[in-house]
Amino acid sequence: MTTARRDDPSDLESATDAGALGPLHAYVGYVLRRAQIAVFQDFIRTLAGVDLRPAQFSVLTLIDANPGIVQSRACSALGIQKANFVPMLQELEKRGLTRRVPVDGRSNGVFLTAKGRALLKRARSLHDRHHARITKLIGEPEQRRLIATLDRLATLGE
Amino acid sequence: MTTARRDDPSDLESATDAGALGPLHAYVGYVLRRAQIAVFQDFIRTLAGVDLRPAQFSVLTLIDANPGIVQSRACSALGIQKANFVPMLQELEKRGLTRRVPVDGRSNGVFLTAKGRALLKRARSLHDRHHARITKLIGEPEQRRLIATLDRLATLGE
DNA sequence: TCAAAACCATTATACAGTATAACCATAGAT
DNA sequence: ATCTATGGTTATACTGTATAATGGTTTTGA
């Protein structure tokens, strides 16, 4: 499974055949999407050992930074739908990583379990390698600049 | 029952509540994803009049720049699976925008129809506004820089 | 005080995007 | 002529995202 993956473009410059894209390579949305897919793939491969997908990692990270955060607030912080957050938490809870504690009759505070904290620690160390790979690829100053620019782009919907 | 329940966060600083993200805002993958979603949403809204999603627009653009391109090559250029390209083409063909022409017993060249070219022209003009909005938001030199950086990031998987 | 309104979590559901495997037919190579 | 690689297709599955509807709870303000 090491050679001849996909449709083997061994004679093409990039694995996805960068030629012929025409105007596409000048479209921010298109290039953004391609980059995001590549980064996520690297993330997933790197964190395969802890079996965490990007969304799960971000949820654990958020909870760790905000212990007891209420679901609805976690959702608005992450920009996701509360309806989609429920099965996510159910999965994490089934794995013993998180825990929901009612704060009043309708709200739940969410916490990491000890196991969740331990896993997140391992995940962070793996994520560091992923992050370092990115930093090495684009350079640290450019990485800061990139994040600032992406932050501005993320305000488009507001 | 009729009174439009509102989960409407219109009174929050940012629609997605940027606070409390902890380390997340320093993670390239996370910020990249958020930016990509925002840009795509703006794209979709802007091109709603021609009923084209980003993937469809990119396919039409690719075909326009490479008339008669064979499906498999279009897939590798776009970095998508040939299996997923088929229903996409079926949809575009059903709308009378594209056309597949056998070049030999197994390959199809793909073309835009006149209608497809006309629609793409309208789509481009809408896309220009979307693009201009982005340029205005981040500035033109930064936009060039951004694309260069994203191009590098897209090589992560190779 | 108490009814209306807003809020929280949940379920159900739908759709786009992505991925793999299996298949058939055909082209290319030896 | 046979074997292999290629191109397109179907089927399928899983993730992510979006909306509507529901039950229960808190908040409100008349």
mmCIF file of C-alpha atoms (C1' of nucleotides) in Angstrom:
data_model
loop_
_atom_site.group_PDB
_atom_site.id
_atom_site.type_symbol
_atom_site.label_atom_id
_atom_site.label_comp_id
_atom_site.label_asym_id
_atom_site.label_seq_id
_atom_site.Cartn_x
_atom_site.Cartn_y
_atom_site.Cartn_z
ATOM 1 C CA MET A 1 0.000 0.000 0.000
ATOM 2 C CA THR A 2 2.970 2.249 -0.287
ATOM 3 C CA THR A 3 3.276 2.676 -3.979
ATOM 4 C CA ALA A 4 0.731 3.113 -6.693
ATOM 5 C CA ARG A 5 -1.856 4.677 -4.413
ATOM 6 C CA ARG A 6 -4.783 6.434 -6.067
ATOM 7 C CA ASP A 7 -4.599 6.577 -9.836
ATOM 8 C CA ASP A 8 -0.873 6.854 -9.730
ATOM 9 C CA PRO A 9 0.092 10.106 -11.383
ATOM 10 C CA SER A 10 3.758 9.223 -11.227
ATOM 11 C CA ASP A 11 4.535 11.453 -14.155
ATOM 12 C CA LEU A 12 2.664 14.453 -12.830
ATOM 13 C CA GLU A 13 4.208 17.242 -10.825
ATOM 14 C CA SER A 14 1.938 17.127 -7.787
ATOM 15 C CA ALA A 15 -0.110 14.217 -6.600
ATOM 16 C CA THR A 16 -3.243 16.098 -7.482
ATOM 17 C CA ASP A 17 -2.031 17.437 -10.785
ATOM 18 C CA ALA A 18 -1.641 21.137 -10.223
ATOM 19 C CA GLY A 19 -1.558 21.930 -13.922
ATOM 20 C CA ALA A 20 -4.659 22.801 -15.877
ATOM 21 C CA LEU A 21 -6.400 24.413 -12.939
ATOM 22 C CA GLY A 22 -6.805 27.567 -14.946
ATOM 23 C CA PRO A 23 -8.161 30.473 -12.929
ATOM 24 C CA LEU A 24 -8.914 28.211 -9.978
ATOM 25 C CA HIS A 25 -5.520 28.601 -8.395
ATOM 26 C CA ALA A 26 -6.193 32.306 -8.008
ATOM 27 C CA TYR A 27 -9.460 31.792 -6.138
ATOM 28 C CA VAL A 28 -9.026 32.125 -2.422
ATOM 29 C CA GLY A 29 -11.911 29.805 -1.603
ATOM 30 C CA TYR A 30 -10.568 27.052 -3.817
ATOM 31 C CA VAL A 31 -6.997 27.198 -2.551
ATOM 32 C CA LEU A 32 -8.269 27.535 0.991
ATOM 33 C CA ARG A 33 -10.285 24.382 0.638
ATOM 34 C CA ARG A 34 -7.403 22.400 -0.819
ATOM 35 C CA ALA A 35 -5.091 23.552 1.941
ATOM 36 C CA GLN A 36 -7.639 22.756 4.622
ATOM 37 C CA ILE A 37 -8.096 19.243 3.309
ATOM 38 C CA ALA A 38 -4.348 18.647 3.222
ATOM 39 C CA VAL A 39 -3.844 20.004 6.726
ATOM 40 C CA PHE A 40 -6.714 17.924 8.094
ATOM 41 C CA GLN A 41 -5.357 14.817 6.453
ATOM 42 C CA ASP A 42 -2.015 15.402 8.069
ATOM 43 C CA PHE A 43 -3.769 16.019 11.365
ATOM 44 C CA ILE A 44 -5.780 12.821 11.136
ATOM 45 C CA ARG A 45 -2.769 10.725 10.232
ATOM 46 C CA THR A 46 -0.701 12.270 12.998
ATOM 47 C CA LEU A 47 -3.340 11.786 15.673
ATOM 48 C CA ALA A 48 -4.467 8.366 14.516
ATOM 49 C CA GLY A 49 -2.803 6.840 17.570
ATOM 50 C CA VAL A 50 -5.244 8.566 19.903
ATOM 51 C CA ASP A 51 -8.163 8.131 17.503
ATOM 52 C CA LEU A 52 -9.204 11.758 17.548
ATOM 53 C CA ARG A 53 -10.590 13.606 14.599
ATOM 54 C CA PRO A 54 -10.065 17.365 14.291
ATOM 55 C CA ALA A 55 -13.537 18.190 15.583
ATOM 56 C CA GLN A 56 -13.100 15.935 18.609
ATOM 57 C CA PHE A 57 -9.706 17.377 19.388
ATOM 58 C CA SER A 58 -11.070 20.893 19.244
ATOM 59 C CA VAL A 59 -13.924 19.983 21.569
ATOM 60 C CA LEU A 60 -11.586 18.437 24.130
ATOM 61 C CA THR A 61 -9.295 21.441 23.867
ATOM 62 C CA LEU A 62 -12.165 23.831 24.397
ATOM 63 C CA ILE A 63 -13.473 21.944 27.410
ATOM 64 C CA ASP A 64 -10.016 21.739 28.886
ATOM 65 C CA ALA A 65 -9.648 25.500 28.576
ATOM 66 C CA ASN A 66 -13.152 26.071 29.937
ATOM 67 C CA PRO A 67 -14.063 23.380 32.448
ATOM 68 C CA GLY A 68 -17.773 23.233 33.098
ATOM 69 C CA ILE A 69 -18.666 25.221 30.025
ATOM 70 C CA VAL A 70 -22.305 24.868 29.156
ATOM 71 C CA GLN A 71 -23.121 23.043 25.925
ATOM 72 C CA SER A 72 -24.820 25.961 24.250
ATOM 73 C CA ARG A 73 -21.890 28.221 24.940
ATOM 74 C CA ALA A 74 -19.420 25.637 23.732
ATOM 75 C CA CYS A 75 -21.400 25.422 20.517
ATOM 76 C CA SER A 76 -21.368 29.147 19.911
ATOM 77 C CA ALA A 77 -17.656 29.275 20.675
ATOM 78 C CA LEU A 78 -16.963 26.518 18.176
ATOM 79 C CA GLY A 79 -19.458 27.817 15.653
ATOM 80 C CA ILE A 80 -21.323 24.557 15.474
ATOM 81 C CA GLN A 81 -24.973 23.616 15.871
ATOM 82 C CA LYS A 82 -26.094 22.457 19.278
ATOM 83 C CA ALA A 83 -27.935 19.618 17.606
ATOM 84 C CA ASN A 84 -24.679 18.316 16.189
ATOM 85 C CA PHE A 85 -22.877 18.711 19.462
ATOM 86 C CA VAL A 86 -25.026 16.134 21.203
ATOM 87 C CA PRO A 87 -23.898 12.990 19.361
ATOM 88 C CA MET A 88 -20.339 14.276 19.551
ATOM 89 C CA LEU A 89 -20.546 14.457 23.352
ATOM 90 C CA GLN A 90 -22.285 11.105 23.509
ATOM 91 C CA GLU A 91 -19.384 9.575 21.653
ATOM 92 C CA LEU A 92 -16.756 11.250 23.822
ATOM 93 C CA GLU A 93 -18.685 10.245 26.924
ATOM 94 C CA LYS A 94 -18.979 6.670 25.757
ATOM 95 C CA ARG A 95 -15.197 6.683 25.509
ATOM 96 C CA GLY A 96 -14.997 8.021 29.038
ATOM 97 C CA LEU A 97 -13.302 11.259 28.034
ATOM 98 C CA THR A 98 -15.943 13.801 28.996
ATOM 99 C CA ARG A 99 -18.824 14.113 31.404
ATOM 100 C CA ARG A 100 -21.954 16.263 31.514
ATOM 101 C CA VAL A 101 -23.051 17.691 34.853
ATOM 102 C CA PRO A 102 -26.403 19.458 35.137
ATOM 103 C CA VAL A 103 -26.034 22.982 36.433
ATOM 104 C CA ASP A 104 -29.744 23.652 36.508
ATOM 105 C CA GLY A 105 -32.760 21.942 35.076
ATOM 106 C CA ARG A 106 -31.835 22.657 31.494
ATOM 107 C CA SER A 107 -28.102 23.322 31.199
ATOM 108 C CA ASN A 108 -25.195 20.903 31.381
ATOM 109 C CA GLY A 109 -21.673 21.848 32.275
ATOM 110 C CA VAL A 110 -19.146 19.759 30.393
ATOM 111 C CA PHE A 111 -15.902 18.493 31.923
ATOM 112 C CA LEU A 112 -12.984 16.350 30.972
ATOM 113 C CA THR A 113 -12.577 13.179 32.959
ATOM 114 C CA ALA A 114 -9.135 12.212 34.226
ATOM 115 C CA LYS A 115 -8.962 9.867 31.286
ATOM 116 C CA GLY A 116 -9.952 12.687 28.992
ATOM 117 C CA ARG A 117 -7.199 14.896 30.334
ATOM 118 C CA ALA A 118 -4.685 12.118 29.957
ATOM 119 C CA LEU A 119 -5.703 11.453 26.381
ATOM 120 C CA LEU A 120 -5.657 15.124 25.546
ATOM 121 C CA LYS A 121 -2.133 15.341 26.863
ATOM 122 C CA ARG A 122 -1.026 12.570 24.522
ATOM 123 C CA ALA A 123 -3.018 14.160 21.724
ATOM 124 C CA ARG A 124 -1.307 17.485 22.315
ATOM 125 C CA SER A 125 2.085 15.926 22.019
ATOM 126 C CA LEU A 126 1.094 14.368 18.701
ATOM 127 C CA HIS A 127 -0.479 17.602 17.596
ATOM 128 C CA ASP A 128 2.795 19.357 18.327
ATOM 129 C CA ARG A 129 4.472 17.293 15.632
ATOM 130 C CA HIS A 130 1.724 18.160 13.197
ATOM 131 C CA HIS A 131 2.048 21.792 14.111
ATOM 132 C CA ALA A 132 5.829 21.688 13.799
ATOM 133 C CA ARG A 133 5.515 20.194 10.335
ATOM 134 C CA ILE A 134 3.377 23.135 9.297
ATOM 135 C CA THR A 135 5.720 25.652 10.875
ATOM 136 C CA LYS A 136 8.641 24.091 9.097
ATOM 137 C CA LEU A 137 6.789 24.185 5.820
ATOM 138 C CA ILE A 138 5.754 27.826 5.812
ATOM 139 C CA GLY A 139 7.993 29.421 8.436
ATOM 140 C CA GLU A 140 6.988 30.854 11.775
ATOM 141 C CA PRO A 141 6.481 34.512 10.883
ATOM 142 C CA GLU A 142 4.382 33.529 7.905
ATOM 143 C CA GLN A 143 2.366 31.213 10.129
ATOM 144 C CA ARG A 144 1.486 34.085 12.442
ATOM 145 C CA ARG A 145 0.609 36.216 9.492
ATOM 146 C CA LEU A 146 -1.493 33.412 8.031
ATOM 147 C CA ILE A 147 -3.523 32.997 11.188
ATOM 148 C CA ALA A 148 -4.188 36.717 11.371
ATOM 149 C CA THR A 149 -5.390 36.739 7.772
ATOM 150 C CA LEU A 150 -7.558 33.667 8.258
ATOM 151 C CA ASP A 151 -9.093 35.279 11.325
ATOM 152 C CA ARG A 152 -10.119 38.195 9.193
ATOM 153 C CA LEU A 153 -11.555 35.911 6.548
ATOM 154 C CA ALA A 154 -13.562 34.115 9.206
ATOM 155 C CA THR A 155 -15.425 37.355 9.853
ATOM 156 C CA LEU A 156 -16.940 37.301 6.370
ATOM 157 C CA GLY A 157 -20.211 35.889 7.597
ATOM 158 C CA GLU A 158 -20.799 38.527 10.226
ATOM 159 C CA MET B 1 -46.244 27.377 17.893
ATOM 160 C CA THR B 2 -45.946 29.971 15.188
ATOM 161 C CA THR B 3 -43.893 32.546 17.000
ATOM 162 C CA ALA B 4 -40.523 31.926 15.456
ATOM 163 C CA ARG B 5 -38.480 30.576 18.326
ATOM 164 C CA ARG B 6 -35.161 32.261 18.328
ATOM 165 C CA ASP B 7 -31.855 30.688 19.000
ATOM 166 C CA ASP B 8 -30.750 33.732 17.135
ATOM 167 C CA PRO B 9 -27.388 34.871 18.476
ATOM 168 C CA SER B 10 -27.678 38.234 16.766
ATOM 169 C CA ASP B 11 -26.783 39.990 19.971
ATOM 170 C CA LEU B 12 -23.410 38.323 20.449
ATOM 171 C CA GLU B 13 -20.180 40.087 19.605
ATOM 172 C CA SER B 14 -19.245 37.646 16.900
ATOM 173 C CA ALA B 15 -21.832 35.289 15.583
ATOM 174 C CA THR B 16 -19.691 32.404 16.708
ATOM 175 C CA ASP B 17 -18.456 33.796 19.996
ATOM 176 C CA ALA B 18 -14.739 34.099 19.476
ATOM 177 C CA GLY B 19 -13.916 34.198 23.170
ATOM 178 C CA ALA B 20 -12.933 31.146 25.189
ATOM 179 C CA LEU B 21 -11.321 29.338 22.301
ATOM 180 C CA GLY B 22 -8.174 28.835 24.335
ATOM 181 C CA PRO B 23 -5.267 27.453 22.331
ATOM 182 C CA LEU B 24 -7.522 26.725 19.366
ATOM 183 C CA HIS B 25 -7.051 30.112 17.775
ATOM 184 C CA ALA B 26 -3.351 29.361 17.405
ATOM 185 C CA TYR B 27 -3.921 26.101 15.543
ATOM 186 C CA VAL B 28 -3.567 26.516 11.814
ATOM 187 C CA GLY B 29 -5.948 23.682 11.006
ATOM 188 C CA TYR B 30 -8.668 25.081 13.195
ATOM 189 C CA VAL B 31 -8.447 28.643 11.951
ATOM 190 C CA LEU B 32 -8.131 27.384 8.402
ATOM 191 C CA ARG B 33 -11.325 25.439 8.741
ATOM 192 C CA ARG B 34 -13.245 28.340 10.190
ATOM 193 C CA ALA B 35 -12.041 30.640 7.442
ATOM 194 C CA GLN B 36 -12.880 28.109 4.757
ATOM 195 C CA ILE B 37 -16.416 27.724 6.061
ATOM 196 C CA ALA B 38 -16.915 31.478 6.169
ATOM 197 C CA VAL B 39 -15.568 31.974 2.661
ATOM 198 C CA PHE B 40 -17.692 29.148 1.285
ATOM 199 C CA GLN B 41 -20.783 30.543 2.933
ATOM 200 C CA ASP B 42 -20.128 33.886 1.336
ATOM 201 C CA PHE B 43 -19.545 32.139 -1.973
ATOM 202 C CA ILE B 44 -22.779 30.174 -1.753
ATOM 203 C CA ARG B 45 -24.814 33.217 -0.827
ATOM 204 C CA THR B 46 -23.255 35.266 -3.596
ATOM 205 C CA LEU B 47 -23.782 32.644 -6.282
ATOM 206 C CA ALA B 48 -27.212 31.570 -5.126
ATOM 207 C CA GLY B 49 -28.717 33.251 -8.173
ATOM 208 C CA VAL B 50 -27.027 30.796 -10.512
ATOM 209 C CA ASP B 51 -27.532 27.870 -8.116
ATOM 210 C CA LEU B 52 -23.919 26.769 -8.173
ATOM 211 C CA ARG B 53 -22.077 25.340 -5.222
ATOM 212 C CA PRO B 54 -18.314 25.800 -4.925
ATOM 213 C CA ALA B 55 -17.550 22.323 -6.235
ATOM 214 C CA GLN B 56 -19.807 22.810 -9.246
ATOM 215 C CA PHE B 57 -18.306 26.184 -10.017
ATOM 216 C CA SER B 58 -14.822 24.750 -9.878
ATOM 217 C CA VAL B 59 -15.783 21.923 -12.218
ATOM 218 C CA LEU B 60 -17.289 24.294 -14.755
ATOM 219 C CA THR B 61 -14.253 26.532 -14.494
ATOM 220 C CA LEU B 62 -11.905 23.627 -15.040
ATOM 221 C CA ILE B 63 -13.817 22.370 -18.050
ATOM 222 C CA ASP B 64 -13.970 25.839 -19.505
ATOM 223 C CA ALA B 65 -10.200 26.148 -19.208
ATOM 224 C CA ASN B 66 -9.678 22.640 -20.598
ATOM 225 C CA PRO B 67 -12.382 21.803 -23.105
ATOM 226 C CA GLY B 68 -12.605 18.092 -23.761
ATOM 227 C CA ILE B 69 -10.616 17.169 -20.703
ATOM 228 C CA VAL B 70 -11.048 13.507 -19.843
ATOM 229 C CA GLN B 71 -12.867 12.706 -16.623
ATOM 230 C CA SER B 72 -9.975 10.959 -14.963
ATOM 231 C CA ARG B 73 -7.657 13.853 -15.625
ATOM 232 C CA ALA B 74 -10.213 16.354 -14.398
ATOM 233 C CA CYS B 75 -10.440 14.359 -11.195
ATOM 234 C CA SER B 76 -6.723 14.339 -10.605
ATOM 235 C CA ALA B 77 -6.531 18.062 -11.338
ATOM 236 C CA LEU B 78 -9.270 18.773 -8.826
ATOM 237 C CA GLY B 79 -8.019 16.239 -6.324
ATOM 238 C CA ILE B 80 -11.306 14.410 -6.160
ATOM 239 C CA GLN B 81 -12.291 10.782 -6.587
ATOM 240 C CA LYS B 82 -13.463 9.681 -9.994
ATOM 241 C CA ALA B 83 -16.356 7.894 -8.322
ATOM 242 C CA ASN B 84 -17.597 11.179 -6.887
ATOM 243 C CA PHE B 85 -17.182 12.981 -10.148
ATOM 244 C CA VAL B 86 -19.788 10.876 -11.891
ATOM 245 C CA PRO B 87 -22.916 12.035 -10.040
ATOM 246 C CA MET B 88 -21.579 15.569 -10.227
ATOM 247 C CA LEU B 89 -21.391 15.379 -14.011
ATOM 248 C CA GLN B 90 -24.775 13.692 -14.180
ATOM 249 C CA GLU B 91 -26.269 16.609 -12.320
ATOM 250 C CA LEU B 92 -24.559 19.229 -14.473
ATOM 251 C CA GLU B 93 -25.586 17.346 -17.582
ATOM 252 C CA LYS B 94 -29.173 17.102 -16.398
ATOM 253 C CA ARG B 95 -29.098 20.891 -16.134
ATOM 254 C CA GLY B 96 -27.757 21.077 -19.669
ATOM 255 C CA LEU B 97 -24.490 22.718 -18.674
ATOM 256 C CA THR B 98 -21.997 20.031 -19.650
ATOM 257 C CA ARG B 99 -21.729 17.167 -22.061
ATOM 258 C CA ARG B 100 -19.628 14.014 -22.187
ATOM 259 C CA VAL B 101 -18.222 12.908 -25.536
ATOM 260 C CA PRO B 102 -16.506 9.531 -25.865
ATOM 261 C CA VAL B 103 -12.974 9.903 -27.181
ATOM 262 C CA ASP B 104 -12.332 6.193 -27.309
ATOM 263 C CA GLY B 105 -14.091 3.170 -25.939
ATOM 264 C CA ARG B 106 -13.454 4.037 -22.329
ATOM 265 C CA SER B 107 -12.689 7.756 -21.983
ATOM 266 C CA ASN B 108 -15.054 10.693 -22.097
ATOM 267 C CA GLY B 109 -14.039 14.212 -22.964
ATOM 268 C CA VAL B 110 -16.094 16.762 -21.074
ATOM 269 C CA PHE B 111 -17.305 20.017 -22.583
ATOM 270 C CA LEU B 112 -19.397 22.969 -21.612
ATOM 271 C CA THR B 113 -22.552 23.451 -23.606
ATOM 272 C CA ALA B 114 -23.467 26.916 -24.847
ATOM 273 C CA LYS B 115 -25.822 27.111 -21.902
ATOM 274 C CA GLY B 116 -23.007 26.063 -19.617
ATOM 275 C CA ARG B 117 -20.753 28.763 -20.962
ATOM 276 C CA ALA B 118 -23.485 31.344 -20.555
ATOM 277 C CA LEU B 119 -24.173 30.314 -16.998
ATOM 278 C CA LEU B 120 -20.496 30.298 -16.159
ATOM 279 C CA LYS B 121 -20.212 33.819 -17.465
ATOM 280 C CA ARG B 122 -22.961 34.967 -15.123
ATOM 281 C CA ALA B 123 -21.400 32.941 -12.321
ATOM 282 C CA ARG B 124 -18.047 34.605 -12.909
ATOM 283 C CA SER B 125 -19.544 38.008 -12.611
ATOM 284 C CA LEU B 126 -21.122 37.046 -9.293
ATOM 285 C CA HIS B 127 -17.915 35.401 -8.193
ATOM 286 C CA ASP B 128 -16.089 38.641 -8.912
ATOM 287 C CA ARG B 129 -18.106 40.356 -6.228
ATOM 288 C CA HIS B 130 -17.311 37.590 -3.790
ATOM 289 C CA HIS B 131 -13.667 37.847 -4.701
ATOM 290 C CA ALA B 132 -13.693 41.624 -4.393
ATOM 291 C CA ARG B 133 -15.184 41.327 -0.921
ATOM 292 C CA ILE B 134 -12.284 39.125 0.100
ATOM 293 C CA THR B 135 -9.717 41.407 -1.461
ATOM 294 C CA LYS B 136 -11.201 44.374 0.304
ATOM 295 C CA LEU B 137 -11.157 42.503 3.600
ATOM 296 C CA ILE B 138 -7.534 41.391 3.593
ATOM 297 C CA GLY B 139 -5.895 43.589 0.976
ATOM 298 C CA GLU B 140 -4.477 42.583 -2.347
ATOM 299 C CA PRO B 141 -0.819 41.985 -1.480
ATOM 300 C CA GLU B 142 -1.861 39.901 1.497
ATOM 301 C CA GLN B 143 -4.222 37.946 -0.716
ATOM 302 C CA ARG B 144 -1.358 37.018 -3.031
ATOM 303 C CA ARG B 145 0.752 36.070 -0.089
ATOM 304 C CA LEU B 146 -2.092 34.036 1.368
ATOM 305 C CA ILE B 147 -2.544 32.026 -1.791
ATOM 306 C CA ALA B 148 1.148 31.276 -1.966
ATOM 307 C CA THR B 149 1.150 30.066 1.619
ATOM 308 C CA LEU B 150 -1.972 27.965 1.137
ATOM 309 C CA ASP B 151 -0.377 26.414 -1.929
ATOM 310 C CA ARG B 152 2.517 25.319 0.211
ATOM 311 C CA LEU B 153 0.192 23.932 2.850
ATOM 312 C CA ALA B 154 -1.634 21.964 0.187
ATOM 313 C CA THR B 155 1.562 20.039 -0.458
ATOM 314 C CA LEU B 156 1.473 18.503 3.016
ATOM 315 C CA GLY B 157 -0.021 15.286 1.782
ATOM 316 C CA GLU B 158 2.596 14.630 -0.870
ATOM 317 C "C1'" DT C 1 -48.581 34.969 40.821
ATOM 318 C "C1'" DC C 2 -48.744 33.093 36.753
ATOM 319 C "C1'" DA C 3 -48.865 32.916 31.847
ATOM 320 C "C1'" DA C 4 -45.996 34.002 27.903
ATOM 321 C "C1'" DA C 5 -41.588 34.054 26.086
ATOM 322 C "C1'" DA C 6 -36.994 32.566 25.780
ATOM 323 C "C1'" DC C 7 -33.713 28.986 26.481
ATOM 324 C "C1'" DC C 8 -31.363 24.323 26.716
ATOM 325 C "C1'" DA C 9 -30.699 19.808 25.319
ATOM 326 C "C1'" DT C 10 -32.293 16.297 22.469
ATOM 327 C "C1'" DT C 11 -34.103 13.522 18.522
ATOM 328 C "C1'" DA C 12 -34.993 12.941 13.815
ATOM 329 C "C1'" DT C 13 -33.862 13.922 9.371
ATOM 330 C "C1'" DA C 14 -31.656 15.511 5.042
ATOM 331 C "C1'" DC C 15 -27.983 16.683 2.172
ATOM 332 C "C1'" DA C 16 -23.084 17.586 0.530
ATOM 333 C "C1'" DG C 17 -18.589 15.938 0.536
ATOM 334 C "C1'" DT C 18 -15.355 12.362 0.830
ATOM 335 C "C1'" DA C 19 -13.647 7.546 0.742
ATOM 336 C "C1'" DT C 20 -13.368 2.588 -0.653
ATOM 337 C "C1'" DA C 21 -14.513 -1.571 -3.055
ATOM 338 C "C1'" DA C 22 -16.209 -4.000 -6.816
ATOM 339 C "C1'" DC C 23 -17.516 -4.229 -11.637
ATOM 340 C "C1'" DC C 24 -17.426 -3.959 -16.746
ATOM 341 C "C1'" DA C 25 -15.521 -2.632 -20.783
ATOM 342 C "C1'" DT C 26 -11.616 -1.237 -23.290
ATOM 343 C "C1'" DA C 27 -6.886 0.088 -24.393
ATOM 344 C "C1'" DG C 28 -2.082 -0.921 -24.141
ATOM 345 C "C1'" DA C 29 1.863 -3.956 -23.546
ATOM 346 C "C1'" DT C 30 4.500 -8.221 -24.075
ATOM 347 C "C1'" DA D 1 -3.607 -13.546 -27.731
ATOM 348 C "C1'" DT D 2 -3.382 -12.904 -23.260
ATOM 349 C "C1'" DC D 3 -2.342 -10.148 -19.340
ATOM 350 C "C1'" DT D 4 -2.379 -5.840 -17.199
ATOM 351 C "C1'" DA D 5 -3.611 -1.170 -16.539
ATOM 352 C "C1'" DT D 6 -6.985 2.318 -17.271
ATOM 353 C "C1'" DG D 7 -11.623 4.845 -17.458
ATOM 354 C "C1'" DG D 8 -16.088 5.164 -16.028
ATOM 355 C "C1'" DT D 9 -19.804 3.532 -13.185
ATOM 356 C "C1'" DT D 10 -22.471 1.802 -9.207
ATOM 357 C "C1'" DA D 11 -23.058 0.904 -4.468
ATOM 358 C "C1'" DT D 12 -22.089 2.052 -0.029
ATOM 359 C "C1'" DA D 13 -20.560 4.285 4.258
ATOM 360 C "C1'" DC D 14 -19.115 7.826 7.178
ATOM 361 C "C1'" DT D 15 -18.337 12.752 8.500
ATOM 362 C "C1'" DG D 16 -19.901 17.250 8.724
ATOM 363 C "C1'" DT D 17 -23.407 20.515 8.436
ATOM 364 C "C1'" DA D 18 -28.252 22.295 8.524
ATOM 365 C "C1'" DT D 19 -33.196 22.585 9.919
ATOM 366 C "C1'" DA D 20 -37.433 21.427 12.298
ATOM 367 C "C1'" DA D 21 -39.767 19.795 16.108
ATOM 368 C "C1'" DT D 22 -40.208 18.356 21.020
ATOM 369 C "C1'" DG D 23 -40.043 18.273 26.163
ATOM 370 C "C1'" DG D 24 -38.616 20.385 29.903
ATOM 371 C "C1'" DT D 25 -36.911 24.554 32.478
ATOM 372 C "C1'" DT D 26 -35.902 29.203 33.562
ATOM 373 C "C1'" DT D 27 -36.934 33.989 32.989
ATOM 374 C "C1'" DT D 28 -39.979 37.745 32.172
ATOM 375 C "C1'" DG D 29 -43.128 41.141 33.165
ATOM 376 C "C1'" DA D 30 -48.124 42.234 33.394
#
